[in-house]
Amino acid sequence: MPSDAGRSVIVRFCRPAVIVGVLSLAAVIGVYWYMALRPGTNPALVPSPPAILKALRDEIATGDLLVNTVASLKRVVIGFCIGASLALVLGALAGWFRYAGYVLNPIIDALRPIPALAYIPLVIVWVGIGEPSRIIIIVLAVFKPCVVNARAGMNEVAQIYVDAARTLGASRWRVFATVALPSAVPYFIAGLRTGVSTGFLALVAAELIAAPSGLGFMIQNAGQYFRTDVTIVGIIVIGLLGALLDQVASRAGRALTSWSDVRREP
Amino acid sequence: MNARADSVRAVSAKLAVRGLTHRYSMGTPPTELTVLSRIDLEIARGEFVCIIGESGCGKSTLLRMMAGLLMPSEGEVLHDGTRVRGVRHELGFVFQQDAVFPWLTVEKNVAYGPKSRGVPKAERERLVAHWCEAVGLTAFRKAFPKQLSGGMRKRVDLARAYANSPDVLLMDEPFAALDVQTKAEMQDAVLDLWKSTGKTVVFVTHDLDEAVFLSDVVVVLSSRPGRVHAIVRSTLARPRNGETRVGDAFAVAKRTLWTTLQQARGRAVAPAKARQAPPTTTERA
């Protein structure tokens, strides 16, 4: 946030939003801690926060956490790149060129109400339980919000810019490339951000199906051995990673739409 | 019809409108509405022509047809004797709304037209430098439109239109959204551009002061359907400046135009004073 640039760290972290936010989070952890320490609670099923921290240290020390995080990240990045680029190309064409819309809109609208996870059984039957099937699930999950947003963005291009470009001598193709696409970028970004989070959701589900590695595998595996502490570590890392990916997408989006004076908060 | 016959007919006019009628259907059941009816106009090379009329008289529609953005139901628009069948870069357009591309910097906005036409980079660079200078935006070449005021964005719009080497400039109430002070500055800027380039300008406005201040000729349209009610030729001296705005001749010219506009609206006026007005001639179309 540029307005904070000149302020000291102390001032920045003493804002009510930060203080109350931290307290609120601390209260949740406190309640959990109290429950974990109550007599009669099995520490193997409800590990205390220090036990969770220890599990985290162990997972880092053995390298398991890193291996699993990298495996998950790789899948989500590959799936995201394929799903998002496919969605942006098809969505942009469907939203701009009339006949492309006639061809693509029924397909997009038919796919729209189906959750990506519903394809899991089909994908397993068709592709098996290897790496490709996990990536296909992520691609499907990323594709849907991206294509819907991309198409909406192209539908909302202001006529005034199109007219202006035409009177300046721009060809149809140039209007598409230099007017429609850039003016729809805020929509593309919104789609990509949603895509990142839905892709990440699908990742965990995809890894629950017989994956040899990954964060989804890690929590599933730990659950089967009653290693609740490891499961909780995995859940926390998934949360942090998801937030991180969203931040990356959000910052990239803001950099690309710095020309826009519309506020694009989530 | 062939281009040769057109050029013979319209040899003297830079832009000619012949028998132009425009209708469109609206509502359910569809009723046909005639927006413009049998418009005939001849605009000479280098003239500054204003078109005024009540709101809804079709003056913007007429201008969009001159630009080739809309096709008339009947009749035609001729540019240098050839029929306008679609947009062409020779017919530059300045819109009422903010039409500057917000995702491009000032200089890239100005370079947009030349780039669309495949003008080489060095020549584009020269055009951008020249037209940014002409509208006083050289210091803001790298700025994005959101960093500029409304008046400055209009300057970008003007520079962008002129940088595309148009032959005729069509302006659709370009300054309607600006405050009085900025508007006056922009009118001065537009007259400077007109004087330095000698290019024909057709300027739609509903502001009488603006029409009187800018024009050689004012076309007064009547309403529903829009018809040419009168063509008023200005005799105000040029160059025009701040003095012009407060002079007696200006007040008389405005009074004449106002009277004509009232007649165009079909309202009764006391014509005696206006008809005597010496420095302005009114010819009924």
Coordinates of C-alpha atoms in Angstrom, one line a residue:
Chain A
M1 CA 0.0 0.0 0.0
P2 CA 1.8 3.2 -1.1
S3 CA 0.3 5.4 1.5
D4 CA 2.0 3.4 4.2
A5 CA 5.4 3.7 2.7
G6 CA 6.6 6.6 4.8
R7 CA 5.1 5.4 8.1
S8 CA 7.1 3.5 10.6
V9 CA 6.5 -0.2 11.2
I10 CA 5.1 0.5 14.7
V11 CA 2.5 2.9 13.4
R12 CA 1.6 0.5 10.6
F13 CA 1.0 -2.5 13.0
C14 CA -0.9 -0.5 15.6
R15 CA -3.9 0.1 13.5
P16 CA -7.2 -1.2 15.0
A17 CA -7.6 -3.6 12.0
V18 CA -4.3 -5.3 12.8
I19 CA -4.7 -5.4 16.6
V20 CA -8.2 -6.7 16.6
G21 CA -7.5 -9.1 13.8
V22 CA -4.6 -10.6 15.7
L23 CA -6.6 -10.8 18.9
S24 CA -9.4 -12.5 17.1
L25 CA -7.1 -15.2 15.7
A26 CA -5.5 -15.6 19.1
A27 CA -8.9 -16.2 20.6
V28 CA -9.6 -19.1 18.2
I29 CA -6.2 -20.7 19.0
G30 CA -6.8 -20.1 22.7
V31 CA -10.2 -21.9 22.6
Y32 CA -8.6 -24.8 20.7
W33 CA -5.8 -24.9 23.2
Y34 CA -8.2 -25.0 26.1
M35 CA -10.1 -27.9 24.5
A36 CA -6.9 -29.8 23.9
L37 CA -5.8 -29.5 27.5
R38 CA -9.1 -30.4 29.1
P39 CA -8.9 -33.6 31.1
G40 CA -10.2 -36.6 29.2
T41 CA -9.1 -35.3 25.8
N42 CA -6.9 -37.7 23.9
P43 CA -3.7 -35.8 22.9
A44 CA -3.2 -38.1 19.9
L45 CA -6.5 -37.0 18.5
V46 CA -6.5 -33.3 19.6
P47 CA -2.8 -32.3 19.8
S48 CA -2.0 -29.1 21.7
P49 CA -0.4 -26.2 19.8
P50 CA 3.1 -26.9 21.0
A51 CA 2.7 -30.5 19.8
I52 CA 1.6 -29.2 16.4
L53 CA 4.6 -26.9 16.3
K54 CA 6.8 -29.8 17.0
A55 CA 5.2 -31.8 14.2
L56 CA 5.9 -28.9 11.9
R57 CA 9.6 -28.8 12.9
D58 CA 9.8 -32.6 12.3
E59 CA 8.2 -32.4 8.9
I60 CA 10.6 -29.6 7.9
A61 CA 13.6 -31.5 9.3
T62 CA 12.8 -34.7 7.4
G63 CA 12.2 -32.7 4.2
D64 CA 8.7 -34.3 3.8
L65 CA 7.0 -31.0 4.0
L66 CA 9.1 -29.4 1.3
V67 CA 8.8 -32.4 -1.0
N68 CA 5.0 -32.4 -0.6
T69 CA 4.7 -28.6 -1.0
V70 CA 6.8 -28.6 -4.1
A71 CA 4.7 -31.5 -5.6
S72 CA 1.5 -29.7 -4.9
L73 CA 2.7 -26.4 -6.2
K74 CA 4.0 -27.9 -9.4
R75 CA 0.6 -29.5 -10.1
V76 CA -1.3 -26.3 -9.3
V77 CA 1.0 -24.2 -11.5
I78 CA 0.9 -26.6 -14.4
G79 CA -2.9 -27.0 -14.1
F80 CA -3.4 -23.2 -13.7
C81 CA -1.3 -22.3 -16.7
I82 CA -3.1 -24.8 -19.0
G83 CA -6.6 -24.0 -17.7
A84 CA -6.2 -20.3 -17.6
S85 CA -4.6 -19.8 -21.0
L86 CA -7.3 -22.1 -22.6
A87 CA -10.0 -20.1 -20.8
L88 CA -8.7 -16.7 -21.7
V89 CA -8.4 -17.6 -25.4
L90 CA -11.8 -19.2 -25.7
G91 CA -13.5 -16.8 -23.4
A92 CA -12.1 -13.8 -25.3
L93 CA -13.2 -15.2 -28.6
A94 CA -16.6 -16.3 -27.4
G95 CA -17.3 -12.9 -25.8
W96 CA -16.1 -10.8 -28.8
F97 CA -16.7 -12.6 -32.1
R98 CA -20.4 -13.4 -32.7
Y99 CA -19.9 -16.7 -34.4
A100 CA -17.3 -17.8 -32.0
G101 CA -19.9 -17.1 -29.3
Y102 CA -22.5 -19.1 -31.2
V103 CA -20.1 -22.1 -31.2
L104 CA -18.6 -21.8 -27.7
N105 CA -21.4 -20.3 -25.5
P106 CA -23.5 -23.5 -25.3
I107 CA -20.4 -25.5 -24.3
I108 CA -19.3 -23.0 -21.7
D109 CA -22.8 -22.7 -20.3
A110 CA -23.3 -26.4 -20.2
L111 CA -20.0 -26.9 -18.2
R112 CA -20.8 -24.0 -15.9
P113 CA -23.1 -25.6 -13.3
I114 CA -21.0 -28.8 -13.0
P115 CA -18.4 -28.7 -10.1
A116 CA -15.0 -29.8 -11.3
L117 CA -14.8 -32.4 -8.6
A118 CA -17.8 -34.2 -10.2
Y119 CA -15.5 -35.2 -13.1
I120 CA -13.1 -37.1 -10.7
P121 CA -14.7 -40.6 -11.2
L122 CA -14.9 -40.1 -15.0
V123 CA -11.3 -38.8 -15.2
I124 CA -10.1 -41.8 -13.1
V125 CA -11.9 -44.2 -15.4
W126 CA -10.6 -42.6 -18.6
V127 CA -7.1 -41.5 -17.6
G128 CA -6.3 -43.6 -14.6
I129 CA -4.9 -42.4 -11.3
G130 CA -1.6 -41.1 -12.5
E131 CA -0.3 -37.5 -12.6
P132 CA -2.3 -36.5 -15.7
S133 CA -5.6 -37.2 -14.1
R134 CA -4.8 -34.9 -11.1
I135 CA -3.7 -32.1 -13.5
I136 CA -6.9 -32.5 -15.6
I137 CA -9.0 -32.0 -12.5
I138 CA -7.1 -28.8 -11.7
V139 CA -7.4 -27.6 -15.3
L140 CA -11.1 -28.1 -15.2
A141 CA -11.4 -26.3 -11.9
V142 CA -9.4 -23.3 -13.1
F143 CA -11.0 -23.2 -16.5
K144 CA -14.5 -22.5 -15.4
P145 CA -14.3 -19.2 -13.5
C146 CA -11.6 -17.9 -15.9
V147 CA -13.7 -18.5 -19.1
V148 CA -16.9 -17.1 -17.6
N149 CA -15.1 -13.9 -16.5
A150 CA -13.1 -13.5 -19.7
R151 CA -16.3 -13.7 -21.7
A152 CA -18.1 -11.3 -19.5
G153 CA -15.2 -8.8 -19.8
M154 CA -15.4 -8.9 -23.6
N155 CA -19.2 -8.4 -23.5
E156 CA -18.7 -5.3 -21.3
V157 CA -16.2 -3.4 -23.6
A158 CA -17.5 0.2 -23.8
Q159 CA -18.8 1.0 -27.3
I160 CA -17.2 4.4 -27.1
Y161 CA -13.7 3.0 -27.2
V162 CA -14.6 0.7 -30.1
D163 CA -16.1 3.6 -32.1
A164 CA -13.1 5.8 -31.3
A165 CA -10.7 3.1 -32.5
R166 CA -12.7 2.6 -35.7
T167 CA -12.8 6.3 -36.5
L168 CA -9.0 6.3 -36.1
G169 CA -8.8 3.7 -38.8
A170 CA -8.3 0.5 -36.7
S171 CA -9.2 -2.8 -38.4
R172 CA -11.6 -5.3 -36.8
W173 CA -8.6 -7.4 -35.7
R174 CA -6.8 -4.4 -34.3
V175 CA -9.9 -3.3 -32.3
F176 CA -10.0 -6.8 -30.8
A177 CA -6.4 -6.8 -29.9
T178 CA -5.8 -3.2 -28.8
V179 CA -9.2 -2.2 -27.5
A180 CA -11.3 -5.2 -26.4
L181 CA -8.5 -7.2 -24.8
P182 CA -6.9 -4.5 -22.7
S183 CA -10.2 -3.0 -21.6
A184 CA -11.3 -6.5 -20.4
V185 CA -8.1 -7.1 -18.4
P186 CA -9.7 -6.3 -15.1
Y187 CA -12.2 -9.1 -15.7
F188 CA -9.5 -11.4 -16.8
I189 CA -7.7 -10.7 -13.5
A190 CA -10.8 -11.3 -11.5
G191 CA -11.3 -14.7 -13.3
L192 CA -7.7 -15.7 -12.7
R193 CA -7.9 -14.9 -9.0
T194 CA -11.0 -17.0 -8.6
G195 CA -9.2 -19.6 -10.8
V196 CA -6.2 -19.8 -8.5
S197 CA -8.4 -20.5 -5.4
T198 CA -10.7 -23.0 -7.1
G199 CA -7.7 -24.7 -8.6
F200 CA -6.2 -24.9 -5.2
L201 CA -9.3 -26.4 -3.8
A202 CA -9.4 -29.0 -6.5
L203 CA -5.7 -29.8 -6.0
V204 CA -6.3 -31.1 -2.5
A205 CA -9.3 -33.2 -3.7
A206 CA -7.2 -34.5 -6.6
E207 CA -4.4 -35.5 -4.3
L208 CA -6.8 -37.4 -2.1
I209 CA -7.1 -39.9 -4.9
A210 CA -4.1 -42.1 -4.5
A211 CA -1.3 -39.5 -5.0
P212 CA 2.2 -40.5 -4.0
S213 CA 3.1 -37.0 -2.8
G214 CA 1.6 -33.6 -2.2
L215 CA -0.1 -31.8 0.6
G216 CA -3.4 -33.5 0.0
F217 CA -1.6 -36.9 0.2
M218 CA 0.2 -35.7 3.3
I219 CA -3.0 -34.9 5.3
Q220 CA -4.7 -38.0 4.0
N221 CA -1.8 -40.3 4.9
A222 CA -1.3 -38.8 8.3
G223 CA -5.1 -39.1 9.0
Q224 CA -4.9 -42.8 8.3
Y225 CA -2.2 -43.2 10.9
F226 CA -4.0 -41.0 13.4
R227 CA -1.2 -38.4 13.1
T228 CA -3.6 -35.6 13.7
D229 CA -0.8 -33.2 14.4
V230 CA 0.7 -33.7 10.9
T231 CA -2.8 -33.4 9.4
I232 CA -3.2 -30.0 11.1
V233 CA 0.3 -28.9 9.9
G234 CA -0.7 -29.8 6.4
I235 CA -4.0 -27.9 6.6
I236 CA -2.2 -24.8 7.9
V237 CA 0.4 -25.0 5.1
I238 CA -2.4 -25.4 2.5
G239 CA -4.1 -22.3 3.9
L240 CA -0.8 -20.3 3.9
L241 CA 0.0 -21.4 0.3
G242 CA -3.5 -20.6 -0.9
A243 CA -3.2 -17.1 0.6
L244 CA 0.2 -16.7 -0.9
L245 CA -1.0 -17.7 -4.4
D246 CA -3.9 -15.3 -4.1
Q247 CA -1.6 -12.5 -3.1
V248 CA 0.7 -13.2 -6.1
A249 CA -2.3 -13.2 -8.5
S250 CA -3.7 -10.0 -6.9
R251 CA -0.4 -8.1 -7.1
A252 CA 0.2 -9.2 -10.7
G253 CA -3.3 -8.1 -11.5
R254 CA -2.9 -4.7 -9.9
A255 CA 0.4 -4.2 -11.8
L256 CA -1.4 -5.0 -15.1
T257 CA -4.4 -2.7 -14.4
S258 CA -2.5 0.3 -12.9
W259 CA -4.2 2.4 -15.6
S260 CA -7.6 1.7 -14.3
D261 CA -9.2 4.0 -11.7
V262 CA -11.7 1.4 -10.6
R263 CA -11.1 -0.1 -7.2
R264 CA -10.6 -3.8 -7.6
E265 CA -10.6 -5.1 -4.0
P266 CA -11.6 -8.8 -3.6
Chain B
M1 CA -24.1 5.2 -58.8
N2 CA -20.4 5.7 -59.8
A3 CA -17.8 7.8 -58.2
R4 CA -17.3 9.9 -61.2
A5 CA -20.9 11.1 -61.3
D6 CA -20.6 11.9 -57.6
S7 CA -17.5 14.0 -58.0
V8 CA -19.1 16.0 -60.8
R9 CA -22.1 16.8 -58.6
A10 CA -20.2 17.8 -55.5
V11 CA -17.1 19.4 -56.9
S12 CA -17.2 22.4 -54.7
A13 CA -18.0 20.8 -51.3
K14 CA -15.6 19.2 -49.0
L15 CA -18.5 17.4 -47.4
A16 CA -22.0 17.1 -48.8
V17 CA -25.1 15.6 -47.4
R18 CA -27.8 14.8 -49.9
G19 CA -31.4 13.9 -49.2
L20 CA -30.4 12.2 -46.0
T21 CA -33.3 10.7 -44.1
H22 CA -33.0 8.4 -41.1
R23 CA -35.7 6.3 -39.5
Y24 CA -35.6 3.7 -36.8
S25 CA -38.1 1.4 -35.2
M26 CA -38.8 1.4 -31.4
G27 CA -41.2 0.0 -28.9
T28 CA -43.7 -2.8 -29.1
P29 CA -45.5 -2.9 -31.5
P30 CA -42.7 -1.2 -33.4
T31 CA -43.4 2.3 -34.4
E32 CA -41.2 3.9 -37.0
L33 CA -39.6 7.1 -35.9
T34 CA -38.2 9.6 -38.4
V35 CA -35.1 11.2 -36.8
L36 CA -33.8 13.1 -39.8
S37 CA -35.7 14.1 -42.8
R38 CA -34.3 15.1 -46.2
I39 CA -31.2 16.9 -45.0
D40 CA -29.2 18.7 -47.7
L41 CA -26.0 20.4 -46.7
E42 CA -22.8 21.5 -48.4
I43 CA -19.7 22.2 -46.3
A44 CA -16.9 24.1 -48.0
R45 CA -13.2 23.3 -47.6
G46 CA -11.7 24.9 -44.5
E47 CA -15.0 26.0 -43.1
F48 CA -15.9 25.8 -39.4
V49 CA -19.5 24.7 -39.3
C50 CA -21.6 24.3 -36.2
I51 CA -24.8 22.3 -36.0
I52 CA -27.3 23.3 -33.3
G53 CA -30.8 22.3 -32.5
E54 CA -32.9 21.2 -29.7
S55 CA -31.9 18.0 -27.8
G56 CA -33.3 15.0 -29.7
C57 CA -33.3 16.8 -33.1
G58 CA -30.8 14.2 -34.5
K59 CA -27.8 16.4 -34.7
S60 CA -25.5 13.8 -33.2
T61 CA -27.0 11.2 -35.5
L62 CA -26.3 13.4 -38.5
L63 CA -22.7 13.8 -37.4
R64 CA -22.3 10.0 -36.9
M65 CA -23.6 9.5 -40.4
M66 CA -21.1 12.0 -41.8
A67 CA -18.4 9.9 -40.1
G68 CA -19.7 6.7 -41.5
L69 CA -20.4 5.3 -38.0
L70 CA -24.1 5.0 -38.9
M71 CA -25.7 4.4 -42.3
P72 CA -28.7 6.6 -43.3
S73 CA -32.0 5.0 -44.3
E74 CA -32.0 7.2 -47.4
G75 CA -29.7 9.7 -49.0
E76 CA -26.0 9.9 -48.8
V77 CA -22.9 11.7 -47.4
L78 CA -20.2 12.6 -49.9
H79 CA -16.7 13.3 -48.9
D80 CA -14.7 15.0 -51.7
G81 CA -17.4 13.7 -54.0
T82 CA -17.2 10.0 -53.0
R83 CA -19.9 8.3 -51.0
V84 CA -19.1 7.6 -47.3
R85 CA -19.9 3.9 -46.8
G86 CA -18.1 3.4 -43.5
V87 CA -15.5 4.9 -41.1
R88 CA -12.4 6.3 -42.8
H89 CA -9.5 7.9 -41.2
E90 CA -9.9 11.1 -43.3
L91 CA -13.0 11.8 -41.2
G92 CA -11.7 12.3 -37.7
F93 CA -14.2 12.2 -34.8
V94 CA -14.1 13.7 -31.3
F95 CA -16.7 12.3 -29.0
Q96 CA -18.7 13.9 -26.3
Q97 CA -17.8 11.1 -23.8
D98 CA -14.4 10.5 -22.6
A99 CA -13.0 8.3 -25.4
V100 CA -9.3 8.4 -24.5
F101 CA -8.1 4.9 -24.0
P102 CA -7.4 4.6 -20.3
W103 CA -4.9 1.7 -20.7
L104 CA -2.6 3.7 -23.0
T105 CA -0.3 6.6 -22.1
V106 CA -1.0 10.0 -23.6
E107 CA 1.6 9.5 -26.3
K108 CA 0.4 6.0 -27.2
N109 CA -3.2 7.4 -27.5
V110 CA -1.9 10.1 -29.8
A111 CA 0.0 7.5 -31.8
Y112 CA -2.9 5.1 -32.1
G113 CA -4.3 6.3 -35.4
P114 CA -1.0 6.5 -37.2
K115 CA 0.0 3.1 -35.9
S116 CA -3.3 1.6 -37.1
R117 CA -2.6 2.9 -40.6
G118 CA 1.0 1.6 -40.6
V119 CA 2.8 4.9 -40.4
P120 CA 6.5 4.2 -39.8
K121 CA 7.8 4.6 -36.3
A122 CA 10.0 7.7 -36.9
E123 CA 7.1 9.5 -38.6
R124 CA 4.8 8.5 -35.7
E125 CA 7.3 9.8 -33.2
R126 CA 7.3 13.1 -35.1
L127 CA 3.5 13.3 -35.2
V128 CA 3.2 12.6 -31.5
A129 CA 5.8 15.2 -30.6
H130 CA 4.1 17.8 -32.8
W131 CA 0.5 17.2 -31.7
C132 CA 1.3 16.9 -28.0
E133 CA 3.1 20.2 -28.3
A134 CA 0.1 21.7 -30.2
V135 CA -2.3 21.0 -27.4
G136 CA 0.2 21.7 -24.6
L137 CA 0.6 18.2 -23.3
T138 CA 4.3 17.7 -23.9
A139 CA 5.1 17.4 -20.2
F140 CA 2.4 14.7 -19.8
R141 CA 3.3 12.4 -22.7
K142 CA 4.1 9.5 -20.4
A143 CA 1.1 10.0 -18.1
F144 CA -2.0 7.8 -18.1
P145 CA -5.4 9.4 -18.7
K146 CA -6.5 8.8 -15.1
Q147 CA -3.8 11.2 -14.0
L148 CA -5.2 14.0 -16.1
S149 CA -8.1 16.4 -15.6
G150 CA -11.2 16.3 -17.8
G151 CA -10.0 19.2 -19.9
M152 CA -6.6 17.7 -20.4
R153 CA -8.1 14.4 -21.5
K154 CA -10.1 16.3 -24.1
R155 CA -6.8 17.8 -25.3
V156 CA -5.5 14.2 -25.7
D157 CA -8.6 13.5 -27.7
L158 CA -8.1 16.4 -30.0
A159 CA -4.4 15.6 -30.4
R160 CA -5.3 12.0 -31.2
A161 CA -7.8 13.0 -33.9
Y162 CA -5.4 15.6 -35.5
A163 CA -2.4 13.2 -35.4
N164 CA -4.2 10.8 -37.6
S165 CA -4.0 13.3 -40.5
P166 CA -7.8 13.7 -41.0
D167 CA -9.2 15.8 -43.7
V168 CA -12.4 16.8 -41.9
L169 CA -12.8 16.9 -38.1
L170 CA -16.3 15.9 -36.8
M171 CA -16.8 17.0 -33.2
D172 CA -19.9 15.8 -31.3
E173 CA -20.4 18.2 -28.3
P174 CA -16.9 17.5 -27.2
F175 CA -16.8 20.1 -24.4
A176 CA -20.4 19.6 -23.1
A177 CA -19.1 17.9 -19.9
L178 CA -16.6 20.6 -19.0
D179 CA -16.9 23.6 -16.6
V180 CA -17.2 27.1 -18.1
Q181 CA -13.6 28.1 -17.7
T182 CA -12.2 24.9 -19.1
K183 CA -14.7 25.0 -21.9
A184 CA -13.5 28.5 -23.0
E185 CA -9.9 27.3 -23.0
M186 CA -10.8 24.3 -25.1
Q187 CA -12.7 26.5 -27.6
D188 CA -9.6 28.7 -27.9
A189 CA -7.5 25.6 -28.4
V190 CA -9.9 24.2 -31.1
L191 CA -9.8 27.6 -33.0
D192 CA -6.0 27.5 -32.8
L193 CA -5.9 24.0 -34.3
W194 CA -8.4 25.0 -36.9
K195 CA -6.4 28.1 -37.9
S196 CA -3.1 26.3 -38.0
T197 CA -4.2 23.3 -40.0
G198 CA -6.9 25.0 -42.2
K199 CA -8.9 21.7 -41.9
T200 CA -12.7 21.7 -42.1
V201 CA -14.5 21.3 -38.8
V202 CA -18.1 20.2 -38.3
F203 CA -19.0 20.8 -34.6
V204 CA -22.2 19.8 -33.0
T205 CA -23.3 21.7 -29.9
H206 CA -26.3 22.8 -28.0
D207 CA -24.5 25.8 -26.6
L208 CA -25.3 29.0 -28.4
D209 CA -22.3 30.9 -27.1
E210 CA -20.1 28.1 -28.4
A211 CA -21.7 28.1 -31.8
V212 CA -21.4 31.9 -32.2
F213 CA -17.8 32.0 -30.9
L214 CA -16.5 29.2 -33.1
S215 CA -18.4 29.1 -36.4
D216 CA -18.3 30.5 -39.9
V217 CA -21.6 29.0 -40.5
V218 CA -24.3 27.7 -38.1
V219 CA -26.7 25.0 -39.3
V220 CA -29.9 25.2 -37.3
L221 CA -32.0 22.0 -37.2
S222 CA -35.6 21.8 -36.3
S223 CA -36.9 18.9 -34.3
R224 CA -38.8 15.7 -34.8
P225 CA -38.0 15.0 -37.5
G226 CA -34.8 16.9 -37.8
R227 CA -34.8 19.2 -40.8
V228 CA -32.5 22.0 -41.8
H229 CA -34.4 25.1 -40.6
A230 CA -31.8 27.7 -41.4
I231 CA -28.2 28.3 -42.3
V232 CA -26.8 31.3 -40.5
R233 CA -23.5 32.8 -41.7
S234 CA -21.4 34.5 -39.1
T235 CA -19.8 37.9 -39.8
L236 CA -17.9 38.1 -36.5
A237 CA -14.3 39.1 -37.3
R238 CA -11.4 36.7 -36.8
P239 CA -9.2 36.0 -34.9
R240 CA -11.6 35.5 -32.1
N241 CA -10.5 35.8 -28.5
G242 CA -11.7 36.9 -25.0
E243 CA -12.6 40.3 -26.4
T244 CA -14.9 38.7 -28.9
R245 CA -17.0 37.0 -26.2
V246 CA -17.9 40.3 -24.5
G247 CA -18.3 42.4 -27.7
D248 CA -21.6 43.9 -29.0
A249 CA -21.3 42.0 -32.2
F250 CA -21.2 38.8 -30.3
A251 CA -24.4 39.6 -28.4
V252 CA -26.2 40.6 -31.6
A253 CA -25.1 37.4 -33.4
K254 CA -26.2 35.3 -30.4
R255 CA -29.6 37.1 -30.3
T256 CA -30.1 36.3 -34.0
L257 CA -29.2 32.7 -33.5
W258 CA -31.5 32.4 -30.5
T259 CA -34.4 33.8 -32.5
T260 CA -33.7 31.4 -35.3
L261 CA -33.6 28.5 -32.9
Q262 CA -36.9 29.5 -31.3
Q263 CA -38.4 29.5 -34.8
A264 CA -36.9 26.1 -35.4
R265 CA -38.7 24.9 -32.3
G266 CA -41.9 26.3 -33.7
R267 CA -42.2 29.0 -31.0
A268 CA -43.4 32.5 -31.5
V269 CA -40.8 35.3 -31.2
A270 CA -40.8 39.0 -31.6
P271 CA -38.8 39.0 -34.8
A272 CA -38.3 42.7 -35.3
K273 CA -35.1 43.2 -33.4
A274 CA -33.4 40.1 -34.7
R275 CA -34.3 40.7 -38.3
Q276 CA -32.6 44.1 -38.1
A277 CA -29.4 42.8 -36.7
P278 CA -26.9 44.2 -39.1
P279 CA -23.7 42.1 -38.9
T280 CA -25.3 38.7 -39.4
T281 CA -27.2 37.4 -42.4
T282 CA -29.9 34.8 -42.1
E283 CA -30.8 32.7 -45.1
R284 CA -33.7 30.3 -44.9
A285 CA -32.8 26.9 -46.2

